Short mmCIF file of C-alpha atoms in Angstrom, two decimals:
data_model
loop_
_atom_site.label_atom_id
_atom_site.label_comp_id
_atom_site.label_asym_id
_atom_site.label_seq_id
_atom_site.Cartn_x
_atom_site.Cartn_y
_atom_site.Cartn_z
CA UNK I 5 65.74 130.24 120.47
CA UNK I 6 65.21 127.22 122.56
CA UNK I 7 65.89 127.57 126.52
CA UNK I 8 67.76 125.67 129.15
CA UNK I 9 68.72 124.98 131.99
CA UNK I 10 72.20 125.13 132.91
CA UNK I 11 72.04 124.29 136.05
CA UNK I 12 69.82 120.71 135.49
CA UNK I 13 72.03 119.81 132.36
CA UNK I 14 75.25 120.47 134.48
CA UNK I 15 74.02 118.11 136.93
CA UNK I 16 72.62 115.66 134.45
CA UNK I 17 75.97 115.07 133.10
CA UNK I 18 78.07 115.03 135.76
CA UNK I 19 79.06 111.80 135.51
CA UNK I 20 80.42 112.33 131.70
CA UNK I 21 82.27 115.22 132.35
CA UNK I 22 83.89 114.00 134.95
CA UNK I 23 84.92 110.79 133.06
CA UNK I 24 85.92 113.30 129.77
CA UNK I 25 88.09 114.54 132.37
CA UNK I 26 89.33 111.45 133.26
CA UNK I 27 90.17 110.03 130.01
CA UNK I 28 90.97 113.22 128.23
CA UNK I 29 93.24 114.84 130.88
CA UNK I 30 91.57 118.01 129.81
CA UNK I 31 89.12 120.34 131.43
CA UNK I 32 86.95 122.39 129.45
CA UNK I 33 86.48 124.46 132.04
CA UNK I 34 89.17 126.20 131.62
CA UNK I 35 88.23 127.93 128.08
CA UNK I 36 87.68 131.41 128.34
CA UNK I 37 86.35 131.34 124.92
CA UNK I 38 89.17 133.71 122.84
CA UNK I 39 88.02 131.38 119.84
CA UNK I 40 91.70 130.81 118.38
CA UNK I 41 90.55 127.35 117.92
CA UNK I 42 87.78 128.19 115.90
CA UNK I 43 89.94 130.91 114.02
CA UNK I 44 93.10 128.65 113.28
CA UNK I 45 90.75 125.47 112.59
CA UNK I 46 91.22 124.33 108.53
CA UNK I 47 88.15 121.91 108.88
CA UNK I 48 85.87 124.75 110.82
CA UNK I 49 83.83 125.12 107.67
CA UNK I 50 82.50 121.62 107.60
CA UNK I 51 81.55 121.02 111.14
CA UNK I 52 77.89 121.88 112.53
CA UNK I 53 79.66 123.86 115.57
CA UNK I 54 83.12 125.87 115.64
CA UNK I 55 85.38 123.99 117.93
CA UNK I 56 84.55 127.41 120.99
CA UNK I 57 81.46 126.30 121.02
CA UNK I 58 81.78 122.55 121.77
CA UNK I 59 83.97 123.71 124.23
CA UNK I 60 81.39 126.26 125.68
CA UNK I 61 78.63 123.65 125.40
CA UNK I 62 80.82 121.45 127.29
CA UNK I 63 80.86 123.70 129.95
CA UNK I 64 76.99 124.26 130.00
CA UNK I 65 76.48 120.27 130.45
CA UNK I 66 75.40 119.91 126.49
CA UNK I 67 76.50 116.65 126.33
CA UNK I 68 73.96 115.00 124.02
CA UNK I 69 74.11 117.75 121.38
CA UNK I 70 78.25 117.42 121.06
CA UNK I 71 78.27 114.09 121.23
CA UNK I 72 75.92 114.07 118.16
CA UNK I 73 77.47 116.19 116.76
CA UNK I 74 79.38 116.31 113.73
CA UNK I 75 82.35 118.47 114.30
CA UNK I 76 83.94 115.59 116.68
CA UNK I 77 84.11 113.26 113.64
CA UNK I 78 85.51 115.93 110.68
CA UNK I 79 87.91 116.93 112.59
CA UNK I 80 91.17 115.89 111.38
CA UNK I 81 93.16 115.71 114.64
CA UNK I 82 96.07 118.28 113.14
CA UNK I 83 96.14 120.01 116.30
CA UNK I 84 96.44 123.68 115.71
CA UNK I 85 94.07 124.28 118.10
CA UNK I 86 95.85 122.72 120.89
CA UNK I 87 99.27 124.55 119.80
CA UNK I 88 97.67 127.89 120.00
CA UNK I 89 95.15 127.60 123.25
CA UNK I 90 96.02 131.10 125.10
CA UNK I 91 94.69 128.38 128.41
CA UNK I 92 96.99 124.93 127.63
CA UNK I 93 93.78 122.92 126.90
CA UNK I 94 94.71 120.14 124.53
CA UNK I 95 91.58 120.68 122.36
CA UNK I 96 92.94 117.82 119.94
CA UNK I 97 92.61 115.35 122.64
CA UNK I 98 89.38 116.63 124.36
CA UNK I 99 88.02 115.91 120.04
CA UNK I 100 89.79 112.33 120.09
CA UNK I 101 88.39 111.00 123.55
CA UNK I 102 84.89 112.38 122.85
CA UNK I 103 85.17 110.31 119.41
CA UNK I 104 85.90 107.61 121.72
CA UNK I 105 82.82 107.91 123.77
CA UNK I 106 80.96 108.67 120.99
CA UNK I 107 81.86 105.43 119.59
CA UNK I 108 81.52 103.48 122.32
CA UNK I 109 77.79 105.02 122.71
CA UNK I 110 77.30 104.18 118.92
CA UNK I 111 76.47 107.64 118.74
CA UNK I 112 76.98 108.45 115.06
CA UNK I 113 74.24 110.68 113.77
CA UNK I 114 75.67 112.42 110.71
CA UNK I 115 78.78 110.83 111.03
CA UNK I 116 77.83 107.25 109.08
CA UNK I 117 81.07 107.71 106.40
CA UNK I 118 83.31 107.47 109.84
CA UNK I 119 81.58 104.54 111.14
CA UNK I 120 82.22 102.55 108.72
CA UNK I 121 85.82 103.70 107.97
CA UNK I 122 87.00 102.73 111.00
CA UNK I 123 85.18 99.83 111.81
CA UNK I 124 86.43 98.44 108.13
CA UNK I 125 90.02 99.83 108.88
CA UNK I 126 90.32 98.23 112.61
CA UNK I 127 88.99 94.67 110.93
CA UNK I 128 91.48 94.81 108.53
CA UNK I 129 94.19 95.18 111.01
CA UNK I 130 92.35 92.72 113.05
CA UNK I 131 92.33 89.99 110.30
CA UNK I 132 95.40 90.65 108.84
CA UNK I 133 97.95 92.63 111.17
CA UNK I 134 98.03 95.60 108.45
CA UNK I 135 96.19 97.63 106.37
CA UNK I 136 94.66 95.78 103.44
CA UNK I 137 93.94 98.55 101.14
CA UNK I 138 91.58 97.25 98.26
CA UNK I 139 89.81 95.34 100.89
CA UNK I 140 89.53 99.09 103.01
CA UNK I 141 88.25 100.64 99.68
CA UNK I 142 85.68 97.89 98.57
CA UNK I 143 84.33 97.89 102.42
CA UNK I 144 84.10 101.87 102.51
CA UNK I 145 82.21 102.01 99.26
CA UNK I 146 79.80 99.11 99.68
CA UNK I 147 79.22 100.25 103.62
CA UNK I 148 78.59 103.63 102.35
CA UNK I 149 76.91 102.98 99.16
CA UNK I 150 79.44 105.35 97.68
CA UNK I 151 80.44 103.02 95.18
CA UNK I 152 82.05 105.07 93.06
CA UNK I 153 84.08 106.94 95.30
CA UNK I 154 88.16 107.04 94.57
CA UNK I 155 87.44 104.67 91.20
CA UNK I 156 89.25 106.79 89.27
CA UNK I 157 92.49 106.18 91.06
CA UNK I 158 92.40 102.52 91.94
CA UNK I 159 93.58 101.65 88.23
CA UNK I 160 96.79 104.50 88.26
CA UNK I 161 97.37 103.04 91.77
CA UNK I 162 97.69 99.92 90.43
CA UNK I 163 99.51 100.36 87.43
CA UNK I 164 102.29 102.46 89.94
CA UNK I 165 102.87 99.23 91.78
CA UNK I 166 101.02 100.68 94.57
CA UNK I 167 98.11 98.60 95.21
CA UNK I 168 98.65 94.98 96.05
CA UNK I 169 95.52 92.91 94.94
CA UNK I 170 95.91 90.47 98.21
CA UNK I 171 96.45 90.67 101.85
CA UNK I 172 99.48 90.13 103.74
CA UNK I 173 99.15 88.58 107.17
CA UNK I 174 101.75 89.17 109.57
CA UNK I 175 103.50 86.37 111.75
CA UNK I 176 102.22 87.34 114.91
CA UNK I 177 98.87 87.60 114.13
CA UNK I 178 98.58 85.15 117.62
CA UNK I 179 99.74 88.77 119.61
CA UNK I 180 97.36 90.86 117.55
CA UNK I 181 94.18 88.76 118.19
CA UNK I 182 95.61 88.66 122.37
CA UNK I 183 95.24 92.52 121.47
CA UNK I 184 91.94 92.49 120.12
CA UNK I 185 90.59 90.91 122.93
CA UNK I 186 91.97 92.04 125.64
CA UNK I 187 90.37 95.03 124.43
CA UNK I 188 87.25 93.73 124.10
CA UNK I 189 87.56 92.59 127.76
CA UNK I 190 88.38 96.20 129.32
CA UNK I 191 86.06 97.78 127.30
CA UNK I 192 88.21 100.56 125.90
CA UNK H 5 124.55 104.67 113.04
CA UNK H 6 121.98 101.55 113.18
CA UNK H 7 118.60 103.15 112.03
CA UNK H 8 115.26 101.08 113.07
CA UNK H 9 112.82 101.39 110.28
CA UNK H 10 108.93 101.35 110.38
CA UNK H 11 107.74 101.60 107.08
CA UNK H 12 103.90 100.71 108.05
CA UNK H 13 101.27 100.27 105.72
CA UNK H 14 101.63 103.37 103.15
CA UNK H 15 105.30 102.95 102.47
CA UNK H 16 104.70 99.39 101.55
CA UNK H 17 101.82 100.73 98.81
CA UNK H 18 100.71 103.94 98.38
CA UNK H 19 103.77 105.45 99.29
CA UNK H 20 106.43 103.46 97.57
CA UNK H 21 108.56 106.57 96.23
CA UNK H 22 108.72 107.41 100.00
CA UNK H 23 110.39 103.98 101.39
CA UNK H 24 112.36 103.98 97.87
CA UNK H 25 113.96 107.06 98.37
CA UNK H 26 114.85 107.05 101.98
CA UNK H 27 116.55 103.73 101.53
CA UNK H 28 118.59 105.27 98.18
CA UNK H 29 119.91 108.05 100.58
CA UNK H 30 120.42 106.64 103.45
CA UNK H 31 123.52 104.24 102.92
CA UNK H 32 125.42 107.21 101.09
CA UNK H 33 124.70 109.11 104.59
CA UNK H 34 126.36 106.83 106.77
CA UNK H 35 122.31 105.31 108.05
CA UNK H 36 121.98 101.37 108.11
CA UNK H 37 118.43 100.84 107.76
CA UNK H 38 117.35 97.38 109.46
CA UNK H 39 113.47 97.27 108.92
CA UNK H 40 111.35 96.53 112.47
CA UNK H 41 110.68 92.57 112.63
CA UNK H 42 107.05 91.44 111.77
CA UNK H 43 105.59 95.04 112.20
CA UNK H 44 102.09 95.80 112.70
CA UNK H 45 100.08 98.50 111.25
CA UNK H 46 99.93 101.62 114.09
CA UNK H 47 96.22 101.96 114.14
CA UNK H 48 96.22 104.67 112.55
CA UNK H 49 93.47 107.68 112.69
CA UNK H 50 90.53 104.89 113.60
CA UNK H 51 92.50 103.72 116.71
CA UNK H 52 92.48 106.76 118.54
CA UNK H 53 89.64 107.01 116.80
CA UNK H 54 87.52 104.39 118.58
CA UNK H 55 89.56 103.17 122.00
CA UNK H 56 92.13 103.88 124.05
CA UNK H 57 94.26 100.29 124.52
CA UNK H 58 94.69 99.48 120.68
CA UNK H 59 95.73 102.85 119.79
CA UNK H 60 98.73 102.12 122.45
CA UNK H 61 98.94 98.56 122.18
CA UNK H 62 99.08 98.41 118.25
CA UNK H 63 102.35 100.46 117.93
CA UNK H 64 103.70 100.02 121.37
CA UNK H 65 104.12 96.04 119.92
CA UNK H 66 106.44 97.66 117.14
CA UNK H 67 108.28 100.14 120.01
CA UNK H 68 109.04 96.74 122.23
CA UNK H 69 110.08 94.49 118.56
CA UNK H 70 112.55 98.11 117.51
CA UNK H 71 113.63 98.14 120.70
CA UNK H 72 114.92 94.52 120.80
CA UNK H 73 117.27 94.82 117.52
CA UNK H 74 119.97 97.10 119.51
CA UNK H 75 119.49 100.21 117.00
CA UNK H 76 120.18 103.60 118.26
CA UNK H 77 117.85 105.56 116.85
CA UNK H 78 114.05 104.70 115.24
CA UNK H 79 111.68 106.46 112.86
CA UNK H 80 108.60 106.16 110.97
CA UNK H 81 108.70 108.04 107.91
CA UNK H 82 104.73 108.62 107.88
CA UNK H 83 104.24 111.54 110.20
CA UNK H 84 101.45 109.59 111.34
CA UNK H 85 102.52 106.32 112.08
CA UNK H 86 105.63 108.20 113.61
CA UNK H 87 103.13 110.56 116.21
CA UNK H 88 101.94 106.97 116.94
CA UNK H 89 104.86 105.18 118.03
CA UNK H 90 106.40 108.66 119.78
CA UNK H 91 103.01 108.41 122.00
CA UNK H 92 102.95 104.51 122.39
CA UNK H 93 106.38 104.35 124.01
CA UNK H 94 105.84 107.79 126.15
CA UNK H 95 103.38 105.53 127.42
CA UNK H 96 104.96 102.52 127.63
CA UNK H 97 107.49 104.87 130.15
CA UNK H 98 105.02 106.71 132.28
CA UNK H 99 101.65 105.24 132.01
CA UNK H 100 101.62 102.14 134.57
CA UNK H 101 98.65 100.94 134.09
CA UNK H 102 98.71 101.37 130.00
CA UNK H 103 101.82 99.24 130.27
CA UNK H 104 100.14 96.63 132.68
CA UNK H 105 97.49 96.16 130.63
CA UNK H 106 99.27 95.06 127.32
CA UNK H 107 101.79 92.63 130.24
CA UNK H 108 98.76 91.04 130.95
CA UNK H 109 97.47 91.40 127.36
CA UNK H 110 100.44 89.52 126.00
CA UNK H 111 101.60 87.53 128.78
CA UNK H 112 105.43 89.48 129.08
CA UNK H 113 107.11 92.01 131.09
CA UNK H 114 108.59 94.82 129.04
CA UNK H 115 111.68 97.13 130.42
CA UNK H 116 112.25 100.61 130.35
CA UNK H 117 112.16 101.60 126.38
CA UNK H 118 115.38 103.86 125.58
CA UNK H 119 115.17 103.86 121.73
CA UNK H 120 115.40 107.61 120.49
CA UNK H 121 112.04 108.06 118.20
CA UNK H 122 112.92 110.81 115.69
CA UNK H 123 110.81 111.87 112.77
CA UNK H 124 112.42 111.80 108.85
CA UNK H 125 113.53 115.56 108.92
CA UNK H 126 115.10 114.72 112.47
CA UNK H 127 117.32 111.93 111.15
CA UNK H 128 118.68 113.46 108.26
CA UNK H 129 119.11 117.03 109.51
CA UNK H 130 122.06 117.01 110.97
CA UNK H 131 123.69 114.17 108.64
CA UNK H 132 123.03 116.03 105.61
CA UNK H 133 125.74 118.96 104.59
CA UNK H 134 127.10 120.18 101.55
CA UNK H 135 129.99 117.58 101.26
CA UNK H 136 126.94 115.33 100.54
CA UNK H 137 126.08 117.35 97.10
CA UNK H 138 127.55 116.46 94.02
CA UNK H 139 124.64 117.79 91.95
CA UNK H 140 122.79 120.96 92.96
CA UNK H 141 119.24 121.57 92.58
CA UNK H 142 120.07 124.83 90.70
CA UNK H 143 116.93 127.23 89.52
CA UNK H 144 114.36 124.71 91.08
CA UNK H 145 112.13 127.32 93.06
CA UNK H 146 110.16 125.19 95.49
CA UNK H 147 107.51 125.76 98.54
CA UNK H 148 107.76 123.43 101.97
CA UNK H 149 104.69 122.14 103.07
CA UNK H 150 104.92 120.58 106.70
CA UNK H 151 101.55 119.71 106.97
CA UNK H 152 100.15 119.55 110.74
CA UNK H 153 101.44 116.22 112.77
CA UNK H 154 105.01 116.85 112.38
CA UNK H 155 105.12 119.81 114.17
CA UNK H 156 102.20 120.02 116.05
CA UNK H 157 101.32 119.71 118.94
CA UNK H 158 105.06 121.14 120.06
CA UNK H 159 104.56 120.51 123.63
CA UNK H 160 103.65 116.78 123.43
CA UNK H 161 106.54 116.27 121.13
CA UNK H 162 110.20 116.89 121.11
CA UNK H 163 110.45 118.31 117.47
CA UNK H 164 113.34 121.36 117.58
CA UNK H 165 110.95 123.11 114.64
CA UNK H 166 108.84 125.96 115.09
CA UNK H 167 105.42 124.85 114.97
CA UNK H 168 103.97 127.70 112.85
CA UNK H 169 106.89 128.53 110.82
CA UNK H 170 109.17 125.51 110.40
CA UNK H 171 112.32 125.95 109.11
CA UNK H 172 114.41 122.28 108.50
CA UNK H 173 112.91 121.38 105.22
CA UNK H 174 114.34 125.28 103.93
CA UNK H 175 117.67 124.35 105.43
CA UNK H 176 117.33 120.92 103.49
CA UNK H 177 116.51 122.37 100.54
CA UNK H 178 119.06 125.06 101.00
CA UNK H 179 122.05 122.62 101.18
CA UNK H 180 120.32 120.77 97.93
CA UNK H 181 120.67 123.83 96.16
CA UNK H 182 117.47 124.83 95.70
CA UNK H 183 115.77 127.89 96.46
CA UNK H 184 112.72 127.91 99.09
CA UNK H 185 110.34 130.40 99.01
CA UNK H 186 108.43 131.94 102.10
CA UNK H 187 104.93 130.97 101.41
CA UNK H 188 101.62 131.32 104.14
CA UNK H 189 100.61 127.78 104.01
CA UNK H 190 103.56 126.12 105.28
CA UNK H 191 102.03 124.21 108.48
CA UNK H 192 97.80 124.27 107.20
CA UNK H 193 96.20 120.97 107.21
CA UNK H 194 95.22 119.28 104.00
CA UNK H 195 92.34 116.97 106.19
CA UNK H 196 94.15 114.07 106.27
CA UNK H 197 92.49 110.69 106.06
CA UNK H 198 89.00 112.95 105.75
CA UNK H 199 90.03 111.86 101.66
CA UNK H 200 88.09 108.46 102.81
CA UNK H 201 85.41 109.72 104.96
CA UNK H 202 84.12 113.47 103.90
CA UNK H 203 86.58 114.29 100.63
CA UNK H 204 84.93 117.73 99.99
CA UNK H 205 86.94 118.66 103.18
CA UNK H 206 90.37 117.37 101.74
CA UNK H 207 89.51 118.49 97.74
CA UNK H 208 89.11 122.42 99.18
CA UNK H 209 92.12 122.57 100.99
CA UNK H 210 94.74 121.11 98.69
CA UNK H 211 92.80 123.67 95.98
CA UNK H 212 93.80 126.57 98.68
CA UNK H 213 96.97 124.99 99.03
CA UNK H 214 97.97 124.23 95.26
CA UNK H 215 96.70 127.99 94.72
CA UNK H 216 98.86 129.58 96.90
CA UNK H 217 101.89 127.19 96.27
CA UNK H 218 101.15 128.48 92.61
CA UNK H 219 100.53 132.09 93.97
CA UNK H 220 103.84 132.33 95.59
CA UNK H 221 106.11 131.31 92.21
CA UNK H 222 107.06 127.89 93.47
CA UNK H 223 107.65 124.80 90.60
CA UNK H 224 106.82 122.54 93.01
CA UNK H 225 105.88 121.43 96.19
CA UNK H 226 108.25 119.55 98.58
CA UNK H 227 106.56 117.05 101.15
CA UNK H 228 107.46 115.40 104.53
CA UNK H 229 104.44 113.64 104.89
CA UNK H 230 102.40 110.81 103.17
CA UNK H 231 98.80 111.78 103.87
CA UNK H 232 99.76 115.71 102.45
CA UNK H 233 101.66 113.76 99.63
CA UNK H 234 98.96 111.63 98.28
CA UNK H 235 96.29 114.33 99.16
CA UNK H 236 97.78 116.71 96.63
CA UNK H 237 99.49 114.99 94.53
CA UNK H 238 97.17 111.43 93.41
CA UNK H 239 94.00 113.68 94.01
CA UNK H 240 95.17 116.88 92.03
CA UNK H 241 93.57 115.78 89.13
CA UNK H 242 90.41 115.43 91.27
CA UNK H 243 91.01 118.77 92.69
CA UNK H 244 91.38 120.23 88.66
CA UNK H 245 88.01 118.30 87.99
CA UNK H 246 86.12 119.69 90.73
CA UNK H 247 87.30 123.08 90.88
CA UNK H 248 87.61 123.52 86.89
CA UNK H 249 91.61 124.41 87.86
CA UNK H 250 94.38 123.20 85.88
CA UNK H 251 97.09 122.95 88.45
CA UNK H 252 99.93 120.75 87.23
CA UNK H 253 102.81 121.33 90.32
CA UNK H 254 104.61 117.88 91.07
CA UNK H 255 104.44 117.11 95.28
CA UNK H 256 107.75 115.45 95.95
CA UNK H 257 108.76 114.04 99.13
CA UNK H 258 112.45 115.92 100.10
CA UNK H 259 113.98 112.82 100.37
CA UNK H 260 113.72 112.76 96.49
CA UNK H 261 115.18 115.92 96.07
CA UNK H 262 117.82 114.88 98.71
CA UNK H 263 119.01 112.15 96.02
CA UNK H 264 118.74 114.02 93.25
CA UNK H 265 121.39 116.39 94.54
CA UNK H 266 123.73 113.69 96.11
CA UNK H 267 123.99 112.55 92.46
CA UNK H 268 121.76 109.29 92.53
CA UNK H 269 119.81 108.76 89.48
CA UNK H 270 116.30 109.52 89.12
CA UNK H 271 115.26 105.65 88.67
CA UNK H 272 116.21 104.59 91.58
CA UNK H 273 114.14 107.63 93.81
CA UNK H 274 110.98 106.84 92.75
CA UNK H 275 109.59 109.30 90.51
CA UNK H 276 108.61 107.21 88.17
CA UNK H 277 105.71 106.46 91.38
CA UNK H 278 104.24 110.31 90.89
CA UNK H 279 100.87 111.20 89.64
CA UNK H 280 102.03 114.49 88.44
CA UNK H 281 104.74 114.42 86.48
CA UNK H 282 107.93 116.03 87.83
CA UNK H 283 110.46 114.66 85.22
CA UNK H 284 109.43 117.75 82.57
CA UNK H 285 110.39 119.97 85.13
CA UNK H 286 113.35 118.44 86.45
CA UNK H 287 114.73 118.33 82.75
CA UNK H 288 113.66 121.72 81.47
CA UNK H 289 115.94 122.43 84.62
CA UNK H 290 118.84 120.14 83.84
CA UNK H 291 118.45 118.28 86.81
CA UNK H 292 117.94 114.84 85.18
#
């Protein structure tokens, strides 16, 4: 088992927690670790920690090792957590904003599948205003390399009426791109 | 009652039976549906997933446009578009400097926003009774699956249900004529849009949830939301392939089944759209 130093790694990353704070509206630091999270979580199986523990590394200044890790990208934002935390912490949004950071950090480690889904995703809606789905699929797969992934459903898709082969640009794509970089400006 | 409509991205494809049926139903109910001008996809999961202004911005655009067409009442049928916009114009309200940011973003000034966001089950509940029913849904034994974003997180949103044991979609499905049976699995998450990114999350827990929909008697499963739709309905024949099951329970959105029992023919509800089949069922049942 591999020691540290609380005390150091709290005051190493200060700075972040204070700014997860910020963002978040959240403080970790008021878990008192029942686990309910961990117990009600449907996606607990596939993440490298239980969602108590991200919150309990949070509060022993772990920073590096959640943001690399890959619990904060499986989960799937349903919120059960949040609606049963004995202490009010919104453990939902704590996940979400530390995506955020993550992102912003290019921190992905494990997490390459979500990279490229939602860079591919927010182009799409950059380009075109809405969701292009064949172009989402063919840049997931080739970004990936899964390139067989969900092939068996494009054609039934299709054939439904469900899938339209070309994009549809909204009008005020003019407002879309004002959003795109404004963002880029701000940062966030 | 003037209804502002958001269809966003998977009504318009992958969810056609969705925005098919909701428009069948809705004139019969006294709804006028008047679709949100030049909408704008809400982000979705990757907005919050990667920034904080776009995943306001994106749908608070479509809040400001709804608000502008005089309508009453607005609602996104996706449960996740609709947790979107319900956020976006919270915002738009109390966060100052969110809302100063997309002024200076777009160059406008935007007022108070007053338009009531409901969810689907919200805007029908009350507007649906028995006077509505010409053709009970009788001997169709079905589960309710909620999923997790329509009634979760109950403190950040205004939904009257109970967040671990809804109970609209049973009183729905009661006045249909149909009978609802109590089932665990009511409000458990089926992953979501993890069916792009890590599937083995979503293929495991629509197997748990087909098997105890199955487990518990039901026919078939009734739906609120598109992600839990699509998850077990178009990838149930994954789920048989990977799990060796041969699960073959249709996943109908209740708007369907609203139709069906207010005497509107099948054709024009959409389940023609299905991957599984529910048109066997519905006529070993005389319900077609």
């Amino acid at each position: 088992m591999r020691e540290i130093n609380v005390t150091q790694k709290l005051e190493k990353s200060k700075d972040f927690l204070r700014k997860l704070q910020e963002e978040s509206g959240q403080d970790p630091g008021q878990c008192f670790q029942c686990m309910k999270c961990t117990g009600g979580c449907p996606v607990q199986f596939a993440m490298d920690y239980p969602p108590s523990q991200i919150m309990r590394m949070l509060q022993d200044g772990l920073v590096d090792e959640v943001l690399n890790s890959f619990t904060i990208w499986t989960c799937a934002t349903c919120s059960t957590c949040t609606a049963r935390c004995p202490r009010d912490i919104d453990i939902a949004q704590l996940m979400d904003t530390l995506r955020v950071m993550a992102f912003h950090k290019r921190r992905f480690n494990k997490a390459k599948n979500m990279r490229v889904f939602h860079t591919v995703f927010m182009d799409s809606i950059g380009s075109h205003g809405r969701l292009y789905e064949v172009g989402l699929a063919l840049g997931l797969n080739l970004g990936t390399g899964n390139l067989l992934q969900d092939t068996d459903i494009g054609l039934p898709m299709f054939m439904k009426g469900k899938l339209s082969l070309l994009p549809h640009n909204i009008k005020g794509m003019n407002e879309i791109k004002r959003l795109y970089d404004y963002a880029k400006k701000i940062g966030e | 009652m003037k209804l502002s409509y958001y269809p966003g991205c998977g009504l318009s494809g992958s969810s056609k039976e969705l925005d098919i049926s909701v428009k069948a139903i809705s004139g019969p109910l006294g709804i006028d549906i008047v679709e949100v001008p030049d909408w704008n996809c809400c982000g979705g999961t990757s907005a919050h997933s990667t920034g904080h202004f776009l995943s306001f911005a994106l749908p608070a655009r479509n809040v400001v446009k709804a608000e502008k067409t005089g309508c009453d009442e607005f609602t996104a049928p996706c449960p996740a578009c609709y947790v979107r916009h319900f956020l976006a114009q919270k915002q738009l309200n109390e966060d100052a400097k969110m809302k100063r940011h997309l002024e200076n973003a777009l160059g406008q000034n935007f007022e108070q926003s007053d338009i009531k966001i409901k969810n689907l089950i919200e805007v029908y509940i009350d507007r649906f009774s028995s006077s509505n029913v010409t053709k009970p849904l009788k001997g169709l034994k079905v589960v309710n699956y909620y999923g997790c974003a329509l009634v979760k997180p109950p403190k950040t949103f205004n939904f009257f249900d109970d967040p671990e044991n809804p109970k609209s979609l049973e009183k729905i499905m009661d006045t249909c004529g149909a009978e609802s049976i109590e089932w665990p699995y009511k409000t458990e998450c089926c992953g979501a849009s993890l069916c792009f990114t890590n599937q083995d999350v979503v293929w495991k827990n629509g197997r748990d949830i087909l098997q105890v929909a199955k487990d518990s008697g039901a026919q078939a499963i009734v739906v609120a939301c598109t992600m839990c739709q699509m998850n077990l309905d178009m990838r149930q024949a994954q789920i048989n392939k990977k799990y060796k099951t041969n699960f073959n329970i249709p996943v109908m959105y209740f708007t369907q089944l609203m139709g069906l029992a207010m005497g509107i023919p099948a054709d024009r509800l959409g389940f023609d759209k299905l991957y599984v089949d529910a048109k066997p069922l519905l006529h070993s049942l005389k319900l077609l």
